[in-house]
XYZ file of C-alpha atoms in Angstrom:
574
model
C -8.409 40.727 21.343
C -10.281 39.393 24.787
C -7.827 37.656 27.596
C -8.167 33.917 26.127
C -6.222 32.357 29.054
C -8.950 34.303 31.599
C -12.165 32.297 29.022
C -10.506 28.686 29.420
C -9.596 28.798 32.912
C -13.199 30.399 33.635
C -14.915 27.666 30.976
C -12.750 25.156 32.777
C -14.026 25.942 36.379
C -17.464 26.436 35.245
C -17.319 22.778 33.332
C -17.782 23.735 29.967
C -15.729 21.341 28.714
C -13.885 18.693 30.098
C -9.852 18.386 30.656
C -9.757 15.427 28.126
C -11.534 17.929 25.032
C -8.718 20.526 25.598
C -5.813 17.933 25.829
C -7.347 16.331 22.715
C -7.693 19.830 21.277
C -4.684 21.107 22.145
C -2.570 18.628 20.700
C -3.387 18.898 17.538
C -2.555 22.850 17.198
C 0.762 23.840 15.737
C 0.399 27.538 17.545
C 0.431 26.617 21.629
C -1.474 30.203 22.617
C -4.585 30.711 24.767
C -5.924 32.314 21.695
C -5.778 29.381 19.126
C -6.950 26.486 21.636
C -10.141 28.503 21.993
C -11.216 28.929 18.777
C -9.939 25.443 18.089
C -12.421 24.113 20.892
C -15.211 26.349 19.355
C -14.834 25.083 15.976
C -14.627 21.799 17.056
C -18.208 22.479 18.850
C -16.914 21.783 22.604
C -18.138 25.280 23.006
C -20.306 27.545 21.927
C -19.293 31.541 21.490
C -22.230 33.152 23.055
C -22.497 31.106 25.811
C -18.787 31.459 27.021
C -19.056 35.251 26.932
C -22.533 35.472 28.436
C -20.945 33.580 31.279
C -17.945 35.588 31.104
C -20.329 38.513 31.495
C -21.706 36.924 34.653
C -18.355 36.638 36.453
C -17.844 40.218 36.113
C -21.264 41.410 36.660
C -21.340 42.947 33.431
C -24.051 43.284 30.580
C -24.125 41.179 27.828
C -24.920 42.114 24.417
C -25.206 40.341 21.260
C -24.358 42.855 18.665
C -26.359 40.531 15.870
C -29.128 40.560 17.375
C -29.717 44.678 17.805
C -29.514 47.471 15.394
C -26.080 49.195 15.199
C -26.032 52.834 14.927
C -25.754 54.044 11.104
C -22.440 56.696 11.795
C -20.692 55.253 14.943
C -18.062 58.122 14.086
C -20.917 60.371 15.867
C -20.071 58.423 19.175
C -16.448 57.412 18.457
C -13.672 58.214 16.133
C -12.713 55.295 13.876
C -9.109 55.408 15.202
C -10.036 55.223 19.260
C -12.729 52.042 17.945
C -9.787 50.313 16.713
C -7.378 51.213 19.484
C -9.628 50.077 22.181
C -11.532 47.435 20.298
C -14.597 48.638 20.896
C -17.510 49.491 19.507
C -19.815 52.465 20.376
C -24.013 51.701 20.896
C -25.687 55.002 21.595
C -26.327 57.113 24.785
C -28.538 55.549 27.009
C -29.575 56.731 30.744
C -26.877 60.322 29.942
C -23.925 57.348 29.166
C -22.081 55.997 25.933
C -22.678 52.123 25.981
C -19.177 50.786 24.344
C -18.925 47.206 23.759
C -15.904 45.673 24.699
C -14.883 41.965 24.802
C -12.114 41.646 27.453
C -13.407 42.407 30.920
C -9.952 43.618 32.130
C -9.703 46.402 29.773
C -12.815 48.023 31.847
C -9.816 50.274 33.551
C -9.020 51.512 30.033
C -12.435 52.895 29.088
C -11.554 55.471 31.833
C -9.088 56.610 29.722
C -11.479 57.302 27.178
C -14.378 58.790 28.995
C -11.852 61.435 29.961
C -10.712 61.893 26.218
C -14.278 61.704 25.108
C -15.728 63.962 28.053
C -18.840 61.727 28.507
C -19.785 58.823 31.389
C -18.771 55.320 29.421
C -20.715 52.408 30.282
C -18.968 49.288 29.299
C -20.989 46.259 28.155
C -19.333 42.917 27.134
C -19.545 41.282 23.628
C -18.272 38.769 21.288
C -14.804 40.146 20.263
C -15.544 38.696 16.696
C -18.701 40.472 16.272
C -16.778 43.746 17.650
C -14.406 43.594 14.898
C -17.075 43.078 12.496
C -19.288 45.806 13.380
C -16.156 48.235 13.531
C -15.059 47.169 9.757
C -18.564 46.798 8.154
C -19.947 50.194 9.797
C -17.273 52.717 10.053
C -16.355 50.984 6.435
C -20.262 51.988 4.937
C -20.498 55.286 6.581
C -17.328 55.890 4.452
C -18.460 54.305 0.909
C -21.624 56.910 1.859
C -19.566 60.053 2.375
C -17.400 59.106 -0.831
C -20.876 58.445 -3.054
C -20.610 55.232 -3.140
C -23.647 54.011 -1.196
C -24.135 51.305 -3.612
C -20.706 49.674 -3.228
C -21.693 47.205 -0.245
C -24.216 46.977 2.270
C -25.310 45.069 5.085
C -22.534 42.635 5.447
C -20.680 40.950 8.150
C -17.406 41.933 6.917
C -14.276 41.093 9.309
C -10.681 41.943 9.567
C -9.206 40.518 6.566
C -5.652 40.540 5.934
C -3.513 39.292 3.046
C -0.203 37.293 3.484
C 3.246 37.702 1.898
C 3.627 33.465 0.981
C 7.852 34.517 1.197
C 7.868 36.852 4.334
C 4.166 36.077 6.353
C 3.947 40.152 6.301
C 0.887 42.256 5.531
C 0.832 43.463 1.962
C -2.067 45.944 2.160
C 0.012 49.108 1.576
C -0.950 50.726 -1.381
C -1.716 54.613 -2.460
C -4.536 56.377 0.200
C -6.747 56.820 -2.668
C -7.251 52.947 -3.405
C -8.398 52.341 0.351
C -11.895 52.092 -0.457
C -11.548 49.482 -3.315
C -9.143 47.470 -0.752
C -11.702 48.002 1.712
C -14.429 46.553 -0.408
C -13.101 43.918 -1.578
C -12.156 42.301 2.247
C -15.888 42.908 2.479
C -17.087 40.500 -0.478
C -14.067 38.296 0.759
C -15.206 38.379 4.189
C -18.961 37.806 3.637
C -18.187 34.785 1.619
C -16.168 33.168 4.101
C -19.318 34.047 6.711
C -21.842 32.400 4.461
C -19.046 29.028 4.994
C -18.950 29.547 0.740
C -16.741 27.580 -1.297
C -15.787 29.928 -4.178
C -16.687 33.770 -4.916
C -17.794 34.238 -8.416
C -17.110 38.481 -9.999
C -18.628 38.388 -13.165
C -19.009 41.287 -15.986
C -22.364 41.198 -17.193
C -23.319 44.354 -20.058
C -24.826 46.905 -17.269
C -23.920 45.375 -13.924
C -20.997 43.649 -11.982
C -22.438 40.500 -10.365
C -20.811 39.005 -7.593
C -22.287 35.680 -6.365
C -21.303 32.885 -3.565
C -21.356 29.225 -3.752
C -22.813 28.185 -0.402
C -23.549 24.156 -0.282
C -23.638 24.005 -4.205
C -25.881 26.519 -4.717
C -25.063 30.048 -6.320
C -26.533 32.803 -4.358
C -26.111 36.918 -5.607
C -24.356 39.433 -3.202
C -26.689 41.435 -1.828
C -25.584 44.730 -2.985
C -23.058 44.383 -5.306
C -20.556 46.818 -6.459
C -21.366 49.059 -9.213
C -20.245 48.349 -12.701
C -17.865 51.807 -12.303
C -16.264 49.520 -9.896
C -15.463 46.451 -11.747
C -12.232 47.577 -13.486
C -10.486 48.275 -10.274
C -12.015 45.753 -7.865
C -10.888 42.764 -10.687
C -7.553 44.595 -10.296
C -7.052 44.744 -6.574
C -7.771 41.035 -6.778
C -5.404 40.284 -9.757
C -2.933 42.545 -7.732
C -3.393 40.094 -4.486
C -3.596 37.264 -6.678
C 0.074 37.720 -8.038
C -1.572 38.194 -11.595
C -0.140 40.251 -14.403
C -2.730 43.205 -14.515
C -1.661 44.164 -18.105
C -2.734 40.953 -19.435
C -6.617 41.180 -19.780
C -6.920 38.743 -23.332
C -5.271 35.631 -22.057
C -6.550 33.108 -18.809
C -4.257 33.597 -15.491
C -4.285 31.298 -12.191
C -2.849 32.630 -9.094
C -3.196 31.929 -5.391
C -4.489 34.497 -2.658
C -2.675 33.674 1.407
C -5.193 35.515 4.373
C -6.107 35.281 7.448
C -9.576 36.172 8.207
C -10.601 36.206 12.417
C -7.463 34.520 13.219
C -8.141 31.764 10.541
C -6.034 31.118 7.496
C -7.031 30.838 4.227
C -6.006 30.029 0.934
C -8.107 31.545 -2.344
C -6.975 29.870 -5.696
C -8.028 32.302 -8.482
C -9.141 31.961 -11.915
C -9.276 34.954 -14.134
C -10.900 34.447 -18.094
C -11.432 37.106 -20.731
C -15.074 37.500 -21.376
C -17.280 40.176 -23.552
C -17.720 42.760 -20.945
C -14.289 42.137 -18.888
C -12.375 39.450 -16.793
C -14.169 37.035 -15.166
C -12.767 35.920 -12.024
C -13.487 32.829 -9.388
C -11.676 32.853 -6.263
C -12.212 29.048 -4.478
C -12.037 29.123 -0.644
C -9.816 26.725 0.587
C -10.109 26.631 4.336
C -7.419 24.685 6.261
C -9.575 23.632 9.566
C -11.436 21.379 6.514
C -8.545 19.462 7.321
C -9.524 18.724 10.707
C -12.534 16.688 9.480
C -12.749 12.934 10.667
C -14.188 10.411 8.658
C -17.834 10.673 10.001
C -17.637 14.144 9.412
C -17.516 13.284 5.658
C -21.129 11.681 6.235
C -20.137 7.941 6.667
C -22.414 6.122 9.196
C -20.681 3.930 11.631
C -20.885 0.457 9.641
C -19.370 2.082 6.160
C -17.020 3.882 8.175
C -15.680 0.728 9.458
C -15.456 -0.520 6.382
C -13.757 2.114 4.674
C -10.971 2.700 7.929
C -10.109 -1.024 6.905
C -9.318 -0.263 3.351
C -7.349 2.583 3.760
C -5.313 1.097 6.209
C -4.200 -2.291 3.833
C -0.456 -2.584 3.476
C -0.939 -2.425 -0.328
C -2.624 -1.799 -3.420
C -4.711 0.926 -5.105
C -8.037 2.980 -3.455
C -9.545 5.518 -5.873
C -12.094 7.800 -4.607
C -14.270 9.149 -7.729
C -16.908 11.343 -8.898
C -17.388 14.704 -11.027
C -15.630 17.964 -10.074
C -17.118 19.341 -6.823
C -17.906 15.807 -5.488
C -15.643 16.375 -2.548
C -12.536 14.018 -3.731
C -9.997 15.771 -2.658
C -11.572 16.072 1.058
C -12.249 12.547 1.422
C -8.188 12.139 0.186
C -6.736 14.978 2.499
C -9.424 13.047 5.532
C -7.702 9.085 4.894
C -3.935 11.091 4.444
C -5.045 12.788 8.021
C -6.328 9.543 9.770
C -2.956 7.084 8.676
C -0.820 9.709 9.308
C 1.357 8.348 11.915
C 5.004 8.980 13.340
C 5.596 5.283 11.608
C 4.459 5.922 8.259
C 5.897 8.119 5.317
C 3.867 9.505 2.884
C 4.597 11.688 0.024
C 1.788 13.218 -2.098
C 2.036 14.675 -5.775
C -0.841 17.699 -6.493
C -1.686 19.933 -8.902
C -1.403 21.951 -7.151
C -1.102 21.491 -3.609
C -4.515 22.475 -2.001
C -3.854 21.942 1.860
C -0.883 21.783 3.387
C -0.378 19.459 5.956
C 1.994 18.639 8.827
C 4.188 15.398 8.876
C 3.376 14.807 5.095
C 5.906 15.331 2.368
C 4.169 17.232 -0.619
C 5.681 17.601 -3.829
C 3.717 20.294 -6.532
C 3.347 19.386 -9.983
C 5.352 21.878 -12.910
C 4.688 21.220 -16.400
C 6.720 24.181 -17.673
C 9.948 22.444 -16.229
C 9.101 18.786 -17.094
C 7.775 18.299 -13.405
C 4.705 15.600 -14.367
C 2.760 13.516 -11.719
C 4.572 10.974 -13.874
C 8.126 11.943 -13.429
C 7.216 13.251 -9.730
C 5.945 9.663 -9.048
C 9.052 7.915 -10.759
C 11.124 10.142 -7.756
C 9.009 9.634 -5.349
C 9.234 5.665 -5.487
C 13.362 6.161 -4.373
C 12.207 7.878 -1.208
C 10.770 5.136 0.494
C 7.491 5.989 1.225
C 4.865 3.801 2.504
C 1.861 5.500 1.203
C 1.754 7.639 -1.585
C -1.407 9.989 -2.796
C -1.662 11.189 -6.316
C -4.088 13.692 -7.032
C -5.519 12.004 -9.935
C -4.631 9.726 -12.417
C -5.149 11.780 -16.177
C -3.227 9.108 -18.738
C -1.790 5.823 -19.211
C 1.831 6.911 -17.653
C 0.543 8.082 -14.340
C -1.651 5.179 -13.940
C 0.932 2.393 -14.908
C 3.512 3.941 -12.389
C 0.921 3.927 -9.668
C 0.177 0.629 -10.170
C 3.376 -0.593 -10.209
C 4.049 1.441 -6.856
C 1.152 -0.386 -5.626
C 2.556 -3.768 -6.801
C 6.019 -2.776 -5.093
C 4.408 -2.656 -1.300
C 2.788 0.638 -1.134
C -0.339 2.278 -0.447
C -1.464 4.275 -3.451
C -4.519 6.956 -3.165
C -6.031 8.649 -6.145
C -8.911 10.014 -7.571
C -11.054 9.430 -11.255
C -13.084 10.888 -13.027
C -16.281 8.550 -13.158
C -20.121 8.273 -12.391
C -20.025 5.489 -10.109
C -17.626 2.810 -8.330
C -17.267 -0.192 -10.524
C -16.544 2.342 -13.770
C -13.060 2.977 -12.266
C -12.161 -0.462 -13.534
C -13.326 0.142 -17.169
C -11.952 3.395 -17.440
C -8.034 2.487 -16.289
C -8.510 -0.370 -19.333
C -9.427 2.147 -21.246
C -6.686 4.142 -20.575
C -4.507 1.968 -21.738
C -3.639 -0.449 -18.403
C -3.952 -3.995 -18.922
C -6.589 -5.924 -17.156
C -4.360 -8.272 -15.551
C -2.598 -5.268 -13.627
C -5.892 -3.432 -12.625
C -7.701 -6.451 -11.226
C -4.181 -7.201 -9.005
C -3.508 -3.719 -8.026
C -6.995 -2.242 -7.427
C -8.072 -2.694 -3.683
C -11.273 -0.452 -3.870
C -12.878 2.847 -5.445
C -15.492 4.593 -4.259
C -18.093 6.896 -5.331
C -19.270 9.994 -3.967
C -21.541 12.758 -4.022
C -22.770 15.621 -2.044
C -25.806 16.415 -0.563
C -27.171 19.555 1.784
C -27.391 18.611 5.485
C -30.966 19.239 7.232
C -30.057 22.294 9.234
C -29.772 20.733 13.077
C -30.834 23.979 14.738
C -34.291 24.346 12.722
C -34.859 20.533 11.815
C -38.215 19.673 12.852
C -40.121 16.071 12.197
C -41.687 15.670 8.647
C -44.422 13.986 7.264
C -43.051 12.590 3.787
C -45.722 12.464 0.589
C -46.599 9.643 -1.041
C -44.956 10.926 -4.363
C -41.556 10.867 -2.039
C -42.154 7.734 -0.546
C -42.389 6.469 -4.179
C -39.688 7.920 -5.769
C -37.334 6.117 -3.053
C -38.912 3.470 -3.414
C -40.590 2.878 -0.625
C -44.176 2.695 1.697
C -45.482 4.137 4.584
C -45.896 0.379 6.021
C -41.865 0.014 5.645
C -40.958 2.856 7.606
C -40.712 1.557 10.845
C -38.302 3.805 13.077
C -37.937 6.245 10.022
C -37.130 10.262 10.558
C -38.250 12.116 8.357
C -37.084 15.797 9.095
C -37.449 19.317 7.572
C -35.400 22.679 8.311
C -38.027 25.261 8.720
C -35.287 27.812 8.533
C -33.355 29.909 11.492
C -30.982 33.039 11.333
C -27.904 30.308 11.744
C -28.880 28.704 8.200
C -29.933 32.234 6.678
C -33.558 30.718 6.653
C -32.887 27.798 4.183
C -33.283 25.306 6.034
C -29.789 23.023 5.262
C -26.827 23.903 6.416
C -23.636 22.365 5.438
C -23.050 18.941 2.856
C -21.713 15.806 3.772
C -21.174 12.566 1.545
C -23.399 9.596 0.339
C -20.720 6.720 -0.833
C -20.984 3.734 -3.152
C -18.410 1.539 -1.955
C -16.884 -1.063 -4.226
C -14.482 -3.588 -3.414
C -12.537 -6.089 -5.716
C -12.584 -9.741 -4.603
C -11.909 -13.329 -5.975
C -15.203 -12.932 -8.284
C -14.680 -9.260 -9.351
C -11.014 -10.338 -10.243
C -11.960 -13.008 -12.400
C -14.469 -10.778 -13.979
C -11.983 -8.636 -14.508
C -9.049 -10.377 -16.394
C -12.430 -11.757 -18.433
C -12.760 -8.278 -19.470
C -15.840 -8.127 -17.962
C -18.039 -4.725 -18.761
C -19.032 -2.089 -15.893
C -22.849 -3.262 -15.665
C -21.614 -7.073 -14.778
C -18.864 -6.005 -11.706
C -21.801 -3.817 -10.722
C -24.411 -6.699 -10.787
C -21.847 -9.141 -9.207
C -20.754 -6.348 -6.461
C -24.668 -5.295 -5.805
C -25.340 -9.485 -5.333
C -22.530 -9.485 -2.646
C -23.995 -6.526 -0.520
C -22.745 -3.564 -2.086
C -24.794 -0.691 -1.145
C -25.638 2.319 -4.034
C -25.212 5.548 -3.527
C -28.905 6.382 -3.780
C -29.398 3.498 -1.298
C -26.704 5.159 0.997
C -28.412 8.370 0.483
C -32.148 6.757 1.764
C -30.368 5.472 4.890
C -29.475 9.060 5.616
C -32.731 10.273 4.556
C -34.800 7.929 6.663
C -32.065 8.766 9.506
C -33.329 12.737 9.432
C -29.956 13.793 7.377
C -31.025 15.034 4.484
C -34.097 15.376 2.346
C -35.366 13.235 -0.357
C -35.381 15.959 -3.190
C -31.325 16.353 -2.205
C -30.927 12.490 -2.717
C -32.494 12.449 -5.821
C -30.795 15.211 -7.664
C -27.515 13.801 -7.100
C -28.288 9.819 -7.899
C -29.976 8.127 -10.693
C -32.422 5.198 -9.871
C -31.549 1.416 -10.480
C -34.522 -1.130 -11.372
C -32.710 -3.651 -8.911
C -31.659 -1.272 -5.929
C -33.455 -2.672 -2.911
C -32.777 -0.740 0.497
């Protein structure tokens, strides 16, 4: 790995990053290392990897090569054996003007290239490249060559496979020690996982069909097939390997199973939640990818515009009451709750969560897992938590009357409670609580607000271009050309950064329903969600459709995206 301390000194001296930015990022790190700080600066967007390595190359009078932009040798072992490539962290690019071009990431390792030149008995010209690109090139190209040599050419092709290391939860040690004959399967599973992470997928689906073994990635809410999935003949060993990694029983193929994989890819820790389901043609495996860096998200990154963010910050910092985040599965409720906890997590507050399961482990917060097999339910955990004198409580989900009533009683005794509920809109949270058996007067006095949300895809910022909306698009969101004003309709044209899809990442559109005096009276009198919605609209509540339209007019997303996740209301106005 390149000397990150040299990189940090260089970027600071060149003014590429400020001391304030370094200090801000450094304060949030668990591991105080130069490499961790560099990676955090990149992930925060303060530094661009390619520009850093270009500058480093100029500083040491070396040629910079972007490995993602050139054709790599299909048989790199013709130039350099895999063991030497890994030992020297170098990738061969071929001969040019009588010298072997070798990509390295640390300019201070040029001297060790002399040793390599002596071993190969050939002149070597080192060029500088991004260390992550070098790792991917070594893992991908040498692996492809191995599979072609062993007759498994169809197993995988043209992926940016990363260095994947399985972690043991109890010891933290590597767990990839298997028979030598299993090595190709191990590496194939690594390729599948690494490609999913490179594509920023939220989950991986391995689906046994009648005549083929399909691998799909869910990227920004859409399923995409792996370009060259494993052949049907590798279905059983691949599934068995994943079950071993997730500590599932490989002998049990008749019942569903759940497991967990902890691994590190290119220096970033990930949790994978593994679910197996028996089907007609074998076990279907779904791995949900939990990126721990998602905890670093602030409220603006969730998609709040400035006015809604200020309003929501006021709600989550109230001293007591219940705040509910509602929406269907996959709408980002959990991410929003964790961002709320991150915002209120101060040294003078005690925060306890009860979750099934614990999705992310957050520093400074007491997290309690639900274990139904031993009687540790949401309700039992909540009762015990109240004796721990917390300021803030987070309940993963309110599912039944007992959990709801304990959460409400907690809020009435001076605690702030965050939780989620499955409803289509924000006002329906009230009727949902009443439906599961909570007394209306308890709901009225404890519920501070509910927020419904959906996720829409963000227009790729690297290839977004001004877009002239059609009359049909304008009519669909209730606008005319005369009413557009300074609106900025944008559209992604497609680029390598978004894989030519025109969209990159997702963010939320929101509907915030605050319980005030008028809403309280309605709840007491048994008002319907339609009545509460009408009153809230009169008092200024913005619907999800309206929030989505605001973000369309700001050039953040498209009309199609907003229409696909929201419903129209006859009374809506923007």
